[in-house]
CSV table of C-alpha atoms and ligand atoms in Angstrom, one decimal:
chain,number,residue,atom,x,y,z
A,316,MET,CA,7.6,-14.7,13.6
A,317,LYS,CA,10.5,-16.8,12.2
A,318,LYS,CA,11.2,-14.9,8.9
A,319,ILE,CA,11.1,-11.1,8.2
A,320,LEU,CA,11.4,-9.6,4.8
A,321,VAL,CA,12.4,-5.9,4.6
A,322,ALA,CA,11.9,-4.0,1.3
A,323,HIS,CA,15.0,-1.4,1.0
A,324,ASP,CA,15.0,1.2,-1.6
A,325,GLY,CA,17.7,3.5,0.0
A,326,SER,CA,15.0,5.9,1.2
A,327,LYS,CA,14.6,7.4,4.7
A,328,PRO,CA,11.2,5.4,5.3
A,329,SER,CA,12.9,2.2,4.3
A,330,GLU,CA,15.9,3.0,6.5
A,331,ALA,CA,13.1,3.3,9.4
A,332,ALA,CA,11.6,-0.1,8.2
A,333,LEU,CA,14.9,-1.9,8.6
A,334,LYS,CA,15.4,-0.3,12.1
A,335,LYS,CA,12.1,-1.5,13.2
A,336,ALA,CA,12.3,-4.9,11.7
A,337,PHE,CA,15.7,-5.5,13.6
A,338,GLU,CA,13.7,-4.6,16.6
A,339,ILE,CA,11.1,-6.9,16.0
A,340,ALA,CA,13.7,-9.7,15.2
A,341,GLU,CA,15.7,-9.2,18.5
A,342,ARG,CA,12.3,-9.5,20.4
A,343,PHE,CA,11.2,-12.6,18.7
A,344,GLY,CA,14.6,-14.3,17.7
A,345,SER,CA,13.5,-14.0,13.8
A,346,SER,CA,15.9,-14.0,11.0
A,347,VAL,CA,16.1,-11.0,8.7
A,348,THR,CA,16.3,-11.0,4.8
A,349,VAL,CA,16.8,-7.3,3.0
A,350,ILE,CA,15.7,-7.1,-0.7
A,351,SER,CA,16.6,-4.2,-2.8
A,352,VAL,CA,15.0,-4.3,-6.4
A,353,VAL,CA,16.6,-2.5,-9.1
A,354,PRO,CA,13.5,-1.4,-11.1
A,355,ASP,CA,13.2,-2.2,-15.0
A,356,LEU,CA,13.4,0.8,-16.9
A,357,TYR,CA,10.6,1.7,-19.5
A,358,LEU,CA,12.3,4.8,-21.0
A,359,THR,CA,11.4,4.7,-24.7
A,360,GLU,CA,13.3,8.0,-25.4
A,361,ILE,CA,16.7,6.7,-24.4
A,362,MET,CA,19.0,4.4,-26.2
A,363,GLU,CA,19.5,0.9,-25.2
A,364,THR,CA,23.4,1.4,-24.3
A,365,ASP,CA,22.1,4.4,-21.8
A,366,ARG,CA,19.6,2.1,-20.5
A,367,LEU,CA,22.1,-0.6,-19.6
A,368,ARG,CA,24.4,2.3,-18.2
A,369,ILE,CA,21.7,3.4,-15.8
A,370,LEU,CA,20.7,-0.1,-14.7
A,371,ASP,CA,24.5,-0.8,-14.0
A,372,THR,CA,24.9,2.4,-12.0
A,373,LEU,CA,21.6,1.4,-10.0
A,374,THR,CA,22.7,-2.1,-9.5
A,375,GLU,CA,26.1,-1.0,-8.1
A,376,GLU,CA,24.3,1.3,-6.0
A,377,ALA,CA,21.8,-1.2,-4.5
A,378,GLU,CA,24.7,-3.9,-3.9
A,379,LYS,CA,26.7,-1.0,-1.9
A,380,THR,CA,24.0,-0.3,0.4
A,381,MET,CA,23.2,-4.1,0.8
A,382,GLN,CA,27.0,-4.9,1.4
A,383,LYS,CA,26.8,-2.6,4.4
A,384,ILE,CA,23.5,-4.0,5.8
A,385,LYS,CA,25.0,-7.4,5.3
A,386,THR,CA,27.6,-6.7,8.0
A,387,LYS,CA,24.9,-6.5,10.6
A,388,THR,CA,23.7,-9.1,12.9
A,389,VAL,CA,20.5,-9.6,14.8
A,390,GLY,CA,20.4,-11.5,18.0
A,391,SER,CA,23.3,-14.0,16.9
A,392,LYS,CA,21.8,-14.6,13.2
A,393,PRO,CA,23.4,-12.7,10.0
A,394,VAL,CA,21.3,-10.5,7.9
A,395,LYS,CA,20.8,-11.9,4.4
A,396,THR,CA,20.5,-9.6,1.6
A,397,ILE,CA,19.0,-9.9,-2.0
A,398,VAL,CA,19.4,-7.5,-5.1
A,399,VAL,CA,17.4,-8.5,-8.0
A,400,GLN,CA,16.2,-6.7,-11.1
A,401,GLY,CA,12.3,-6.5,-11.9
A,402,ASN,CA,9.3,-4.9,-10.8
A,403,PRO,CA,9.9,-4.0,-7.3
A,404,ALA,CA,6.4,-4.8,-6.0
A,405,GLU,CA,6.5,-8.1,-7.7
A,406,ALA,CA,9.9,-9.3,-7.0
A,407,ILE,CA,9.3,-8.6,-3.2
A,408,LEU,CA,6.0,-10.5,-3.2
A,409,GLU,CA,7.5,-13.2,-5.1
A,410,THR,CA,10.5,-13.2,-2.7
A,411,ALA,CA,8.4,-13.2,0.3
A,412,LYS,CA,6.7,-16.5,-0.9
A,413,LYS,CA,9.8,-18.1,-2.0
A,414,ILE,CA,11.5,-17.7,1.7
A,415,LYS,CA,8.0,-18.3,3.3
A,416,ALA,CA,8.4,-14.8,5.1
A,417,ASP,CA,6.0,-14.3,8.0
A,418,LEU,CA,6.2,-10.6,8.0
A,419,ILE,CA,7.2,-7.9,5.1
A,420,VAL,CA,8.4,-4.6,6.5
A,421,THR,CA,8.4,-1.7,3.9
A,422,GLY,CA,8.5,2.1,4.5
A,423,SER,CA,5.2,4.4,3.7
A,424,HIS,CA,7.1,6.0,0.9
A,425,GLY,CA,10.2,5.8,-1.1
A,426,ARG,CA,12.7,7.7,-2.9
A,427,HIS,CA,9.8,9.4,-5.1
A,428,GLY,CA,7.3,10.6,-2.8
A,429,ALA,CA,8.2,11.5,1.1
A,430,GLU,CA,5.6,14.4,1.0
A,431,LYS,CA,2.7,12.4,-0.8
A,432,PHE,CA,-0.2,12.0,1.1
A,433,PHE,CA,-1.2,8.5,0.0
A,434,LEU,CA,0.9,5.4,0.4
A,435,GLY,CA,3.6,4.7,-2.5
A,436,SER,CA,2.8,2.3,-5.1
A,437,VAL,CA,4.8,-0.3,-4.2
A,438,SER,CA,3.7,-0.5,-0.4
A,439,SER,CA,0.2,-0.4,-1.5
A,440,LYS,CA,0.4,-3.4,-3.8
A,441,ILE,CA,2.5,-5.4,-1.3
A,442,VAL,CA,-0.6,-4.6,1.3
A,443,ASP,CA,-3.0,-5.8,-1.3
A,444,HIS,CA,-1.4,-8.9,-2.6
A,445,ALA,CA,0.6,-10.3,0.3
A,446,GLU,CA,-0.2,-13.6,1.6
A,447,CYS,CA,1.6,-12.8,5.1
A,448,ALA,CA,1.4,-9.9,7.5
A,449,VAL,CA,2.6,-6.5,6.6
A,450,LEU,CA,4.0,-3.8,8.6
A,451,ILE,CA,4.5,-0.2,7.1
A,452,ILE,CA,6.6,2.2,8.8
A,453,LYS,CA,6.3,6.0,8.6
B,1145,ATP,N1,13.0,-0.9,-5.6
B,1145,ATP,C1,12.5,-1.1,-4.4
B,1145,ATP,N2,13.3,-2.2,-3.6
B,1145,ATP,C2,12.8,-2.6,-2.5
B,1145,ATP,N3,11.8,-1.9,-1.7
B,1145,ATP,C3,11.3,-1.1,-2.5
B,1145,ATP,C4,11.3,-0.6,-3.7
B,1145,ATP,N4,10.6,0.4,-3.9
B,1145,ATP,C5,10.1,0.6,-2.9
B,1145,ATP,N5,10.3,-0.1,-1.9
B,1145,ATP,C6,9.7,-0.2,-0.4
B,1145,ATP,O1,8.5,0.4,-0.7
B,1145,ATP,C7,8.3,1.4,0.4
B,1145,ATP,C8,7.6,2.4,-0.3
B,1145,ATP,O2,8.0,3.0,-1.4
B,1145,ATP,P1,7.0,3.4,-3.0
B,1145,ATP,O3,8.0,3.2,-3.9
B,1145,ATP,O4,5.8,2.6,-2.8
B,1145,ATP,O5,6.9,4.9,-2.6
B,1145,ATP,P2,7.4,6.2,-3.4
B,1145,ATP,O6,8.7,5.8,-3.9
B,1145,ATP,O7,7.2,7.3,-2.4
B,1145,ATP,O8,6.4,6.2,-4.6
B,1145,ATP,P3,6.0,5.8,-6.1
B,1145,ATP,O9,7.2,4.8,-6.3
B,1145,ATP,O10,4.9,5.1,-6.1
B,1145,ATP,O11,6.0,6.9,-6.8
B,1145,ATP,C9,10.0,1.8,0.6
B,1145,ATP,O12,9.9,2.5,1.8
B,1145,ATP,C10,10.3,0.6,0.5
B,1145,ATP,O13,10.1,-0.2,1.6
B,1146,MG,MG1,9.3,4.2,-5.4
């Protein structure tokens, strides 16, 4: 269990995922990378300038959260953070492959559906398509 990738969208379940990933990393001496994906916006009704402004705000918010997480260390290893724009599940899966993650940790739900019965669409897609182990935290 050398490399752990945590998917973080600022939601409570993703905070729980981060906490659990740190526990596992401490135990196994793994390194932790945390990724936050600023989702593509497909809003046909809004103007391009508004779309860019929303993206900017979301990117700033994600970067702020990642800055905070970056100050942490697990074992003696610094925590790495990544902010990218794109389709969340695809970007997470691609990054997992790229860094050769042994484990992806996500929350069961995200910012949209804490009350929903089924798994969120991002975590479902990751479970379906990941080439490594996946741990989903409630
Ligand atoms: N943009 C994102 N960047 C990084 N991780 C994410 C992102 N979106 C979701 N995740 C990860 O996936 C987990 C589940 O969130 P998901 O988006 O699947 O559920 P949801 O928001 O409740 O429902 P949905 O988005 O399908 O309406 C989150 O706790 C987080 O770990
Ligand atoms: Mg979501």
